[in-house]
mmCIF file of C-alpha atoms and ligand atoms in Angstrom:
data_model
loop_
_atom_site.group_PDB
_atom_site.id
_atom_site.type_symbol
_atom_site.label_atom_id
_atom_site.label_comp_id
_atom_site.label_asym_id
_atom_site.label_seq_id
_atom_site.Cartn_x
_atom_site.Cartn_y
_atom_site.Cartn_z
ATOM 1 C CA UNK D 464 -163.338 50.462 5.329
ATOM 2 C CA UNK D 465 -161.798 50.226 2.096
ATOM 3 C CA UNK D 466 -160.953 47.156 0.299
ATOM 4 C CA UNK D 467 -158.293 45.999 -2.123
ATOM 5 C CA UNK D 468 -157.039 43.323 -4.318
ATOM 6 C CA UNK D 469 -153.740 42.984 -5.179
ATOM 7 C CA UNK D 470 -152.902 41.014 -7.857
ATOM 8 C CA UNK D 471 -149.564 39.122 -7.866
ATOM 9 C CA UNK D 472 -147.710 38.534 -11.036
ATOM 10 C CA UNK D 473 -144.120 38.127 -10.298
ATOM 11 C CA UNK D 474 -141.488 40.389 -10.722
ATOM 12 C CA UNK D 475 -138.538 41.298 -9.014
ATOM 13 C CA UNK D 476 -140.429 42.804 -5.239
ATOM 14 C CA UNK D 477 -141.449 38.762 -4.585
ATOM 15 C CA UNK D 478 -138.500 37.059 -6.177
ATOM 16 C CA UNK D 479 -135.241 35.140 -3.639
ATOM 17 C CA UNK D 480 -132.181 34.114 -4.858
ATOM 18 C CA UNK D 481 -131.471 30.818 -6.623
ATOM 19 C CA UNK D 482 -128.567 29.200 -8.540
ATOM 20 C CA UNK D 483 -129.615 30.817 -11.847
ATOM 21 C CA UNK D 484 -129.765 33.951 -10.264
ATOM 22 C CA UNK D 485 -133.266 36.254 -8.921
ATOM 23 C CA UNK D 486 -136.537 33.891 -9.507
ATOM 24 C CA UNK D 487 -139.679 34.511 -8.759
ATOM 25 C CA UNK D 488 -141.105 32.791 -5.423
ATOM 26 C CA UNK D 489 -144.958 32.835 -4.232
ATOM 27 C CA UNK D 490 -144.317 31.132 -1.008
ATOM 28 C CA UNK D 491 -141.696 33.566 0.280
ATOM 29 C CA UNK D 492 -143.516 36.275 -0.829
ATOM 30 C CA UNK D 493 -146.594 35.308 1.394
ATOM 31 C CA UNK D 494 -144.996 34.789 4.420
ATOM 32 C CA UNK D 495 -143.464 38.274 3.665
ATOM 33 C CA UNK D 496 -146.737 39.700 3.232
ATOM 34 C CA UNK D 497 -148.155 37.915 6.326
ATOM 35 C CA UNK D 498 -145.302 39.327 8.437
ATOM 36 C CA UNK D 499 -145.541 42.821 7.890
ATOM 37 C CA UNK D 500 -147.137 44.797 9.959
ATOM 38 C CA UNK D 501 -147.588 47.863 8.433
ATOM 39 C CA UNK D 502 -149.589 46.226 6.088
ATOM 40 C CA UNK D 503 -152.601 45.677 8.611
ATOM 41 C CA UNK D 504 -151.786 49.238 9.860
ATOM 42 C CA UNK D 505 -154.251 51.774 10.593
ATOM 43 C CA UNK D 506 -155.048 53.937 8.060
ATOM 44 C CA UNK D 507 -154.338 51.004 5.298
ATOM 45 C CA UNK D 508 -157.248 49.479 3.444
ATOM 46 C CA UNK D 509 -158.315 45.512 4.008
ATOM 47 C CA UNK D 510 -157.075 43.946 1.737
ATOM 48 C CA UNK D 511 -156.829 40.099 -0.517
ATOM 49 C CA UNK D 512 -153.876 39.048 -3.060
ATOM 50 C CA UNK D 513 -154.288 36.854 -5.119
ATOM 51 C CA UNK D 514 -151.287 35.015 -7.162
ATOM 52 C CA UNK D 515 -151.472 34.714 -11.134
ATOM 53 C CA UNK D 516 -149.492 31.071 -11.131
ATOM 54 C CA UNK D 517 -147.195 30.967 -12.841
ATOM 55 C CA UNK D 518 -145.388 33.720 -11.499
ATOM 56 C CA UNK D 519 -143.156 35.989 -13.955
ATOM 57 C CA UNK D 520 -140.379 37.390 -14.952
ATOM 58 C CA UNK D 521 -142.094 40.428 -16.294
ATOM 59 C CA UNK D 522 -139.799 39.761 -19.241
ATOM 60 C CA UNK D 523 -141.878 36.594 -20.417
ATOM 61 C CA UNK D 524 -145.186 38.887 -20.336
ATOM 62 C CA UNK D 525 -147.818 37.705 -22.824
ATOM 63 C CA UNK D 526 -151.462 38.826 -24.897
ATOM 64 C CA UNK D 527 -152.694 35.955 -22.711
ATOM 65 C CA UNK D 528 -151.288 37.683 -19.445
ATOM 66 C CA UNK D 529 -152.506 40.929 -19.904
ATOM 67 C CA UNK D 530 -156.085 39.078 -20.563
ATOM 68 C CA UNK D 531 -155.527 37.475 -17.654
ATOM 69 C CA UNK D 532 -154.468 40.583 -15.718
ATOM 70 C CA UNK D 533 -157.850 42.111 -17.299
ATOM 71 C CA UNK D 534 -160.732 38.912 -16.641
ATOM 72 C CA UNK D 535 -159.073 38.724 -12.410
ATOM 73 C CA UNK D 536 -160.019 42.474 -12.560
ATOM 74 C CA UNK D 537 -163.287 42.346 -14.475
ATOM 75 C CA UNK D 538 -164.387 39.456 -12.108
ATOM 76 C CA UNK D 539 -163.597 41.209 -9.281
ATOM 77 C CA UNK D 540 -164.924 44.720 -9.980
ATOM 78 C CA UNK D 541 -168.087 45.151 -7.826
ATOM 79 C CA UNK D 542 -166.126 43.255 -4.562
ATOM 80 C CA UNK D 543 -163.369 46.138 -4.110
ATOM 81 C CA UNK D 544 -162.657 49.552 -4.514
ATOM 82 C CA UNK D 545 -159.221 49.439 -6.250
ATOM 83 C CA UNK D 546 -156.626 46.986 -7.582
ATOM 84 C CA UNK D 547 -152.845 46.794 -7.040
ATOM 85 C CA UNK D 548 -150.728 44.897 -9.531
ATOM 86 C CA UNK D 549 -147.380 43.254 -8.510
ATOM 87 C CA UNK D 550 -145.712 42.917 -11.943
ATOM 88 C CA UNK D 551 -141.736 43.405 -12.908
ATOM 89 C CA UNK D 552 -140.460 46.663 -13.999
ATOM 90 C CA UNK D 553 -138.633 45.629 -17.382
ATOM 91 C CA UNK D 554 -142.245 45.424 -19.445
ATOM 92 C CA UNK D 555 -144.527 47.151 -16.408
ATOM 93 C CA UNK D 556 -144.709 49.994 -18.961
ATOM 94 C CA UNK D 557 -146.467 47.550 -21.871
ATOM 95 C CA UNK D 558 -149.090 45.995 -18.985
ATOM 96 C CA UNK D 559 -149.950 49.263 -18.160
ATOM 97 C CA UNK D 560 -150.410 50.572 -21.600
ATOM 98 C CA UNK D 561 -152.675 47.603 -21.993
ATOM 99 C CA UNK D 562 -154.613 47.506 -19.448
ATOM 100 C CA UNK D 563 -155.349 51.175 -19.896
ATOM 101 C CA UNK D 564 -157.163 50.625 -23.478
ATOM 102 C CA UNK D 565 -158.741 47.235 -22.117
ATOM 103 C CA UNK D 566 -160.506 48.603 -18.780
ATOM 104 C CA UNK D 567 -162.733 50.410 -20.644
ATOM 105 C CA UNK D 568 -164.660 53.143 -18.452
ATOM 106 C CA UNK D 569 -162.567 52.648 -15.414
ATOM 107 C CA UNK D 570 -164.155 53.649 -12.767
ATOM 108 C CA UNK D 571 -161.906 52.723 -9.991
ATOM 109 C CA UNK D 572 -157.976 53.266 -9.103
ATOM 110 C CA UNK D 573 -155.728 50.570 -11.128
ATOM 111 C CA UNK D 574 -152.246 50.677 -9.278
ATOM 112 C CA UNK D 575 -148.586 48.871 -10.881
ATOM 113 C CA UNK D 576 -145.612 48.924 -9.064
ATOM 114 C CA UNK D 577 -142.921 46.430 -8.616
ATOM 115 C CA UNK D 578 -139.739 46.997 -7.217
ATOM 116 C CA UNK D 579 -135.991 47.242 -8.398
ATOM 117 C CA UNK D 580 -134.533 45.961 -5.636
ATOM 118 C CA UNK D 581 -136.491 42.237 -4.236
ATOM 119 C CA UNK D 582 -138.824 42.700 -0.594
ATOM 120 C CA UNK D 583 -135.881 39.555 0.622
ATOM 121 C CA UNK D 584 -133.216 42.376 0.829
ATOM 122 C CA UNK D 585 -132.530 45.014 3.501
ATOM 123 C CA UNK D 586 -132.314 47.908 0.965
ATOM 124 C CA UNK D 587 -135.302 46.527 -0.921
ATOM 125 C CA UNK D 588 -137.910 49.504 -2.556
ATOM 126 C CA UNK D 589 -140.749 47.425 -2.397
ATOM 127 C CA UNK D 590 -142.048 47.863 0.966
ATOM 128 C CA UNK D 591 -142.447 51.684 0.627
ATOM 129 C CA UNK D 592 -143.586 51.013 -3.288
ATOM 130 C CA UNK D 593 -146.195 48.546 -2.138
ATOM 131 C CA UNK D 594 -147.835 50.749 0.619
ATOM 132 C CA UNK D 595 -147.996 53.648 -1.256
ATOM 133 C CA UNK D 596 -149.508 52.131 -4.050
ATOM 134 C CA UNK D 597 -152.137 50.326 -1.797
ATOM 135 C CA UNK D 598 -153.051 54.020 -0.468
ATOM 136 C CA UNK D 599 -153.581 55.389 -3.608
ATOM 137 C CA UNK D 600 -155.655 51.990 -5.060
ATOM 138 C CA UNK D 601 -157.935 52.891 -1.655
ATOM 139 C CA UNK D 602 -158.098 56.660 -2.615
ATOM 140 C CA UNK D 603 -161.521 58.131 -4.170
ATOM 141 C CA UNK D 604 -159.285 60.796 -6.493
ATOM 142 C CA UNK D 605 -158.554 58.242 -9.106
ATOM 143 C CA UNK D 606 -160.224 56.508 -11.868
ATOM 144 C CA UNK D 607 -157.492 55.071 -14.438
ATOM 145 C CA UNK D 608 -154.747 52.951 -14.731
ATOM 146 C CA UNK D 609 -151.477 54.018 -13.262
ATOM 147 C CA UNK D 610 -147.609 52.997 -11.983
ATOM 148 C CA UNK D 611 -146.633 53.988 -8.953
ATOM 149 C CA UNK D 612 -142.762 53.826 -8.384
ATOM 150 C CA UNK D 613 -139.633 55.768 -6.182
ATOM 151 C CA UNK D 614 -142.345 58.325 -4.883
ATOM 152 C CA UNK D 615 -144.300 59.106 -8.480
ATOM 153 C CA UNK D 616 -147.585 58.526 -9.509
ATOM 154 C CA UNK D 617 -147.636 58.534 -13.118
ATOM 155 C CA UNK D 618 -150.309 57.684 -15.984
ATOM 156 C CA UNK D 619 -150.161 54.128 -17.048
ATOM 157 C CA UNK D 620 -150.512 54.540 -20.736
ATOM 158 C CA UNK D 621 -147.770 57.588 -20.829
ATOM 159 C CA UNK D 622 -145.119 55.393 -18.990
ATOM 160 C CA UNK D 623 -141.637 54.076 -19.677
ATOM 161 C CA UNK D 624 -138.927 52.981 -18.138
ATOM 162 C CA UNK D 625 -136.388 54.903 -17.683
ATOM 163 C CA UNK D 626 -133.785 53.085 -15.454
ATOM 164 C CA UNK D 627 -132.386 49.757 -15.249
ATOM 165 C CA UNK D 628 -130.725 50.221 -11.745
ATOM 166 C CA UNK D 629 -132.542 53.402 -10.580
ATOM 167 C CA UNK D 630 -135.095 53.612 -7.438
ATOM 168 C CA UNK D 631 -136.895 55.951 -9.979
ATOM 169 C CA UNK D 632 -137.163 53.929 -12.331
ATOM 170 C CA UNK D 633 -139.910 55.102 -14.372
ATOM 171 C CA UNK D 634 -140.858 58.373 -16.004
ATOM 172 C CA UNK D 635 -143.848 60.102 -18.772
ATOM 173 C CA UNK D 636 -141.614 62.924 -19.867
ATOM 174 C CA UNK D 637 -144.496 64.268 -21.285
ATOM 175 C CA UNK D 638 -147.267 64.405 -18.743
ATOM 176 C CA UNK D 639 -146.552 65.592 -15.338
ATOM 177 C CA UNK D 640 -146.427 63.216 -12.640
ATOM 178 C CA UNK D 641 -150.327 62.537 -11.077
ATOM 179 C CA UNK D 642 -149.105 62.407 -7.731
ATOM 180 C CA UNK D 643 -145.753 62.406 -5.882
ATOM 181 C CA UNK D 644 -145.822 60.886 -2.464
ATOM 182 C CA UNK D 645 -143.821 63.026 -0.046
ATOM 183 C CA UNK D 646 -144.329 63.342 3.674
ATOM 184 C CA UNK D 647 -147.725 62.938 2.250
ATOM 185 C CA UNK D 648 -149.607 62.044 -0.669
ATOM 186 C CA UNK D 649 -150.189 65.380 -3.089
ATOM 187 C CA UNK D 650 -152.402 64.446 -6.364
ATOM 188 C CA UNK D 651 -152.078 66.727 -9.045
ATOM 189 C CA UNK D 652 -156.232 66.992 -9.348
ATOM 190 C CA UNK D 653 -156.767 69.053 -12.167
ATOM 191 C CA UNK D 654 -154.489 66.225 -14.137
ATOM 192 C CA UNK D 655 -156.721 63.525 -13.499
ATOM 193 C CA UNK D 656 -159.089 61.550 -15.671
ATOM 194 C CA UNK D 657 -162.508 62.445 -14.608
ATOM 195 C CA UNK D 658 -165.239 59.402 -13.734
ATOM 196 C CA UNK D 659 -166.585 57.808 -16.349
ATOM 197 C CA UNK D 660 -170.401 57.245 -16.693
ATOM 198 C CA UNK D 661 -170.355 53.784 -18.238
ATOM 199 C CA UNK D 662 -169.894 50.452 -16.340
ATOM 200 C CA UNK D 663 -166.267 49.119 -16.945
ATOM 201 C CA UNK D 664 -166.371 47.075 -19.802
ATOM 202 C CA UNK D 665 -163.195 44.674 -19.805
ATOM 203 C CA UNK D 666 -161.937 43.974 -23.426
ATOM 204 C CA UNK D 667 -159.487 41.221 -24.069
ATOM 205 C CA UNK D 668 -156.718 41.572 -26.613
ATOM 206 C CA UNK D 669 -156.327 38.723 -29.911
ATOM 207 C CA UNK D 670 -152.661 38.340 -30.834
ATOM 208 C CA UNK D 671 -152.910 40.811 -33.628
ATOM 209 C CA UNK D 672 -149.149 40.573 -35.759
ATOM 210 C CA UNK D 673 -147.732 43.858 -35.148
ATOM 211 C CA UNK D 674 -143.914 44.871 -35.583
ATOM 212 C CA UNK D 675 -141.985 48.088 -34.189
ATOM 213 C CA UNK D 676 -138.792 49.621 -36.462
ATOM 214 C CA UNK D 677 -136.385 51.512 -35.164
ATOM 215 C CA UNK D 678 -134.564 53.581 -37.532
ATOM 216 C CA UNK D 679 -130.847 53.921 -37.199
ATOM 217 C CA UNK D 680 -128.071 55.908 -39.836
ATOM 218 C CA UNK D 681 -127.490 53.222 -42.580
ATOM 219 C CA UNK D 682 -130.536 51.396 -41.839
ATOM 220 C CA UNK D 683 -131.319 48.552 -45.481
ATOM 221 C CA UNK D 684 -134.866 49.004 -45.108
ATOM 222 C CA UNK D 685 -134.726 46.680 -48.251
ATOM 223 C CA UNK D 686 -134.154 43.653 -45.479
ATOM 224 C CA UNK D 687 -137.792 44.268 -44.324
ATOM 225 C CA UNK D 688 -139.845 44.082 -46.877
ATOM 226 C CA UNK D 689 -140.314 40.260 -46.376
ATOM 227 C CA UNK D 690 -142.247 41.609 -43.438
ATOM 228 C CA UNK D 691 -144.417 43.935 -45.041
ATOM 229 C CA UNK D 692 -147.119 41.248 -45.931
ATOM 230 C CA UNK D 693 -150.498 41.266 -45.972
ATOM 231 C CA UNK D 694 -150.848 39.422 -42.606
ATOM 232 C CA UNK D 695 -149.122 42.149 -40.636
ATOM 233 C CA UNK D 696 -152.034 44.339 -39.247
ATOM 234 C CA UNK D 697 -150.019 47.540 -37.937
ATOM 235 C CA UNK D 698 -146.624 49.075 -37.572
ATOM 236 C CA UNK D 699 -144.946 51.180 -35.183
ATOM 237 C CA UNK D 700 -142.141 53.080 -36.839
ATOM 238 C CA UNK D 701 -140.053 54.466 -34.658
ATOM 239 C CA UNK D 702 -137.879 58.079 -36.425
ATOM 240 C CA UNK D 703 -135.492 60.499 -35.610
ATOM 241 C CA UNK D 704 -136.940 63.726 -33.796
ATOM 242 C CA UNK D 705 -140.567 64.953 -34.975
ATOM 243 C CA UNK D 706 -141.029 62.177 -37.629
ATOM 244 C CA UNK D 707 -137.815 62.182 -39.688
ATOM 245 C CA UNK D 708 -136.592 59.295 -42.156
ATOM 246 C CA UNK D 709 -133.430 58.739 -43.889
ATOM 247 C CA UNK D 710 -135.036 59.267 -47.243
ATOM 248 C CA UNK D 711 -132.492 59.324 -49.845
ATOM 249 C CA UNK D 712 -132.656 56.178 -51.524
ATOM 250 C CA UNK D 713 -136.511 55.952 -50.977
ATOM 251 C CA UNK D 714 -136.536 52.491 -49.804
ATOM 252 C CA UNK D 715 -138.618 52.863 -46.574
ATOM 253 C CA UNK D 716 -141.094 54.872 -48.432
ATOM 254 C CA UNK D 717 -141.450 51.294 -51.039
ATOM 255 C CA UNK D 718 -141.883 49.937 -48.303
ATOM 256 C CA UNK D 719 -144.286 51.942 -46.755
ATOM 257 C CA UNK D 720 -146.432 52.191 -49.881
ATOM 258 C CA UNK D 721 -146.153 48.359 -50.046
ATOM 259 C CA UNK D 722 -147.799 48.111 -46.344
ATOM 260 C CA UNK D 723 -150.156 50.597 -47.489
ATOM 261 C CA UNK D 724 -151.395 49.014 -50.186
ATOM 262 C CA UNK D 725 -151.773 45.823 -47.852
ATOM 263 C CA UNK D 726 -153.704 47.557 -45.397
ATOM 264 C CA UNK D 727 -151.140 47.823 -42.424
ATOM 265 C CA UNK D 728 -151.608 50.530 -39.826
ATOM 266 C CA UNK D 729 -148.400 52.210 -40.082
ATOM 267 C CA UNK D 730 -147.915 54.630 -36.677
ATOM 268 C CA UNK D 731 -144.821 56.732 -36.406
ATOM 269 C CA UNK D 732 -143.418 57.994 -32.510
ATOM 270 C CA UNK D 733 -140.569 59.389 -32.279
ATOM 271 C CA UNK D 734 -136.726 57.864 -30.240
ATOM 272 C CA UNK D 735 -137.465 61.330 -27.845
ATOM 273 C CA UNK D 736 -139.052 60.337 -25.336
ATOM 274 C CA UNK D 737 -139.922 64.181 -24.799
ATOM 275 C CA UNK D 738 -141.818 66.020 -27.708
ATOM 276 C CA UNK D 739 -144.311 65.221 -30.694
ATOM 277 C CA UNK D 740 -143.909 63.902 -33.840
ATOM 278 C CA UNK D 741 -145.336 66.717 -36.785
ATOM 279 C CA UNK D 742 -146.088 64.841 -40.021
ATOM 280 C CA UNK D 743 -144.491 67.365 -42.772
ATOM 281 C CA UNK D 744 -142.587 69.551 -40.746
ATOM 282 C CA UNK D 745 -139.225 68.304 -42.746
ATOM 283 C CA UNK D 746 -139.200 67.466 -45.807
ATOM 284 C CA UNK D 747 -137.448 64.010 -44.775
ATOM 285 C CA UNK D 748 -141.297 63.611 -42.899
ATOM 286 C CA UNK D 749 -143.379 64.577 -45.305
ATOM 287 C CA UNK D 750 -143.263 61.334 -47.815
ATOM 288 C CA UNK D 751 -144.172 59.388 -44.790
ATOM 289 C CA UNK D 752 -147.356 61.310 -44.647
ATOM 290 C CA UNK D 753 -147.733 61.013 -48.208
ATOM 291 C CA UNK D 754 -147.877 57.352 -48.389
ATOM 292 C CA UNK D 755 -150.240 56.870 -45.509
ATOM 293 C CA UNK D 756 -148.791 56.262 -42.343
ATOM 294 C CA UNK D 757 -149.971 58.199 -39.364
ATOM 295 C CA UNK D 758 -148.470 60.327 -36.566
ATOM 296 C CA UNK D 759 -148.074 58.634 -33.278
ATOM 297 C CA UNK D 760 -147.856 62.321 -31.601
ATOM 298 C CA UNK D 761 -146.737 62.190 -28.205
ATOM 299 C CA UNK D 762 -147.360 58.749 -27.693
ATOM 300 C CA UNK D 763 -144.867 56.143 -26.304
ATOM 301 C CA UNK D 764 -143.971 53.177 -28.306
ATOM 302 C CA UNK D 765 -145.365 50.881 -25.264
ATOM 303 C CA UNK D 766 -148.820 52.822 -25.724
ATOM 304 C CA UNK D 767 -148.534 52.603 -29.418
ATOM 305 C CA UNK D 768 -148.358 49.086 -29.438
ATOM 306 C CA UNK D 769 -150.863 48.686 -26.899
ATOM 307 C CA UNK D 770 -153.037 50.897 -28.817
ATOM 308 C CA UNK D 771 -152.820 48.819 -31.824
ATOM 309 C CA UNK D 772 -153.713 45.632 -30.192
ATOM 310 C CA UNK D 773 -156.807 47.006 -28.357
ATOM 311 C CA UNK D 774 -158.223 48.523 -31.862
ATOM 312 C CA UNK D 775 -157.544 45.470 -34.222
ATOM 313 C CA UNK D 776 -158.790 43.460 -30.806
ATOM 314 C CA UNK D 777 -162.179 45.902 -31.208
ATOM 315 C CA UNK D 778 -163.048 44.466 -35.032
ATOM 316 C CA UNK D 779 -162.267 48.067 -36.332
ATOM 317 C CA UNK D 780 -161.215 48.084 -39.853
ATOM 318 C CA UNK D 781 -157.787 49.814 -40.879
ATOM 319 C CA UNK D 782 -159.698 53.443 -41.960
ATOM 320 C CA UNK D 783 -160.671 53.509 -38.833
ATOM 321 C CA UNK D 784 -158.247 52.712 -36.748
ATOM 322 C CA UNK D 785 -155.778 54.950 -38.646
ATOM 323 C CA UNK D 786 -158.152 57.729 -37.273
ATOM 324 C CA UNK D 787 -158.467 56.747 -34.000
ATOM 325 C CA UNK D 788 -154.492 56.123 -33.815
ATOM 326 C CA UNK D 789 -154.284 60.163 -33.871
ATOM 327 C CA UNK D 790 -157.254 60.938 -31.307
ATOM 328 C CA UNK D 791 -156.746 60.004 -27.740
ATOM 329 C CA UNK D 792 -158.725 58.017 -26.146
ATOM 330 C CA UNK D 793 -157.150 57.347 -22.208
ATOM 331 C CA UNK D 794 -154.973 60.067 -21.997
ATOM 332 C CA UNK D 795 -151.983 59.022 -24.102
ATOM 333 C CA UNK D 796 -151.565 61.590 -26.288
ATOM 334 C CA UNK D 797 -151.611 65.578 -26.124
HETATM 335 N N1 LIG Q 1175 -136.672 41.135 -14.700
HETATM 336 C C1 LIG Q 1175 -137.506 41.692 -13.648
HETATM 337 C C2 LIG Q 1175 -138.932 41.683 -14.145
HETATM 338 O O1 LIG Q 1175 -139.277 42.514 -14.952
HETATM 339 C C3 LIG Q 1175 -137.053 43.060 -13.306
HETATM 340 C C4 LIG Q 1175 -137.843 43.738 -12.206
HETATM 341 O O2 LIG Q 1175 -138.857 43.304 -11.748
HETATM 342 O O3 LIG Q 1175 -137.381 44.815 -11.786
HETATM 343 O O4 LIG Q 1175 -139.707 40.834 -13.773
#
């Protein structure tokens, strides 16, 4: 029989209702878990939770949880064939990202899901989001670190949210789903990572200083170049359609050239979430290219900034992880 761990975190599936509105609450949750039967069904794998105290608002999410997150797995590894992680939607997206550059050589299913609506109400998604996801966590097909949510199966690192009050609340609008769970379970095989030959190798993130921009019409990029200093390590810009700056007055590119200079990582992704990014393709892109900042392709801002906290984390120096930041490494880019 298979076995799982799932890992509790907090989020809305485990929360009740207090004074100061949803909170997080292990004991409740417990007794939930204890009383439902379907969970000790047939067909379902044994499994063990464990809580990570205290729980969370996924909102309040830290470097030091996803480490956490990452050491409960890596301790854990050899005693069970997959992992389940209870974790709040709002920054599920981030965790995943994470934990999909730090579970290096995966070699077993990774499963988030949450819920929108708490396990405590009758209408609540969790139930069917929590035995799904323990299904798939049991399954042989999968080697990587995923969300599960509203019926899809989707990669971890290509994940965002999508809705705030939607049982579908997340989407990669630019990878396929893995796996939708109908009246049964259909995995989109020839989508999936393949088994790595390495043993997993669990590397913990350092706070690296890391900022994201979002570019809007009359943006003064003048009032952030008291960021630009040499102790910020990367950048996530995020543009206009495939790359695309308001260049006229040619302050971002000062700016740029300034963070260049310092040795910042400077990534640009794109406010689609469907399409690429294409370096040069306008001439408003071009100058970013030009001054050294690289092309975040398809990527998602959560898996950019993931991405740049896992490479600074590895000791890389800039030149390298400027290089890197374009090839893929887990899946999240085309
Ligand atoms: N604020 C909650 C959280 O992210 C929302 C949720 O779980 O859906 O923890």
């Amino acid at each position: 029989m298979k076995k799982i761990l799932i890992i509790n975190t907090g989020g809305t599936i485990g929360m009740t209702k207090t004074d100061r509105g949803y909170a997080p609450d292990a004991e409740y949750f417990r007794r939930a878990m204890y009383h439902m039967d379907s969970l000790r069904a047939p067909g379902m794998p044994a499994w063990d939770m464990t809580d990570m105290l205290p729980l969370l608002d996924s909102s309040n999410m830290a470097v030091s949880d996803w480490n956490s997150i990452g050491q409960l797995i890596a301790e854990n590894y050899d005693a069970y064939d997959g992992f389940v992680i209870l974790h709040g939607t709002d920054t599920m997206a981030y965790t995943a990202s994470a934990l999909s550059f730090m579970l290096e050589d995966l070699g077993k299913p990774v499963i988030l899901t949450g819920s929108q609506i708490p396990l405590c109400e009758v209408r609540s998604d969790g139930r069917e989001n929590l035995i799904t996801s323990m299904l798939i966590a049991a399954s042989e097909e999968l080697c990587e670190v995923c969300i599960f949510f509203g019926g899809k199966l989707i990669r971890g690192c290509r994940a965002m949210k999508y809705s705030s009050d939607g049982l579908t609340a997340f989407v990669s609008p630019n990878l396929q789903p893995l796996a939708e769970a109908g009246i049964s379970i259909v995995f989109n095989r020839a989508m999936l990572r393949k088994r790595p030959e390495g043993k997993m190798h669990f590397q913990p993130l350092d706070r690296i200083p890391i900022g994201v921009i979002k570019v809007f019409p009359g943006i003064q990029f003048q009032l952030f170049e008291a960021i630009m200093t040499e102790s910020l390590k990367g950048i996530v810009i995020e543009t206009f359609g495939a790359g695309n700056i308001p260049a006229t007055d040619g302050a971002l590119l000062h700016i740029i050239e300034k963070g260049y200079k310092n040795g910042s990582v400077m990534v640009v992704c794109s406010q689609c979430p469907q399409g690429t990014v294409l370096l040069g393709t306008y001439e408003a892109s071009s100058a970013l290219k030009a001054v050294g900042a690289v092309s975040g392709k398809d990527m998602t801002t959560e898996a950019a900034i993931a991405k740049l906290y896992y490479l600074f984390s590895k000791g890389y120096d800039s030149k390298k992880i400027k290089v890197l930041m374009e090839q893929d490494l887990r899946g999240e880019l085309s």
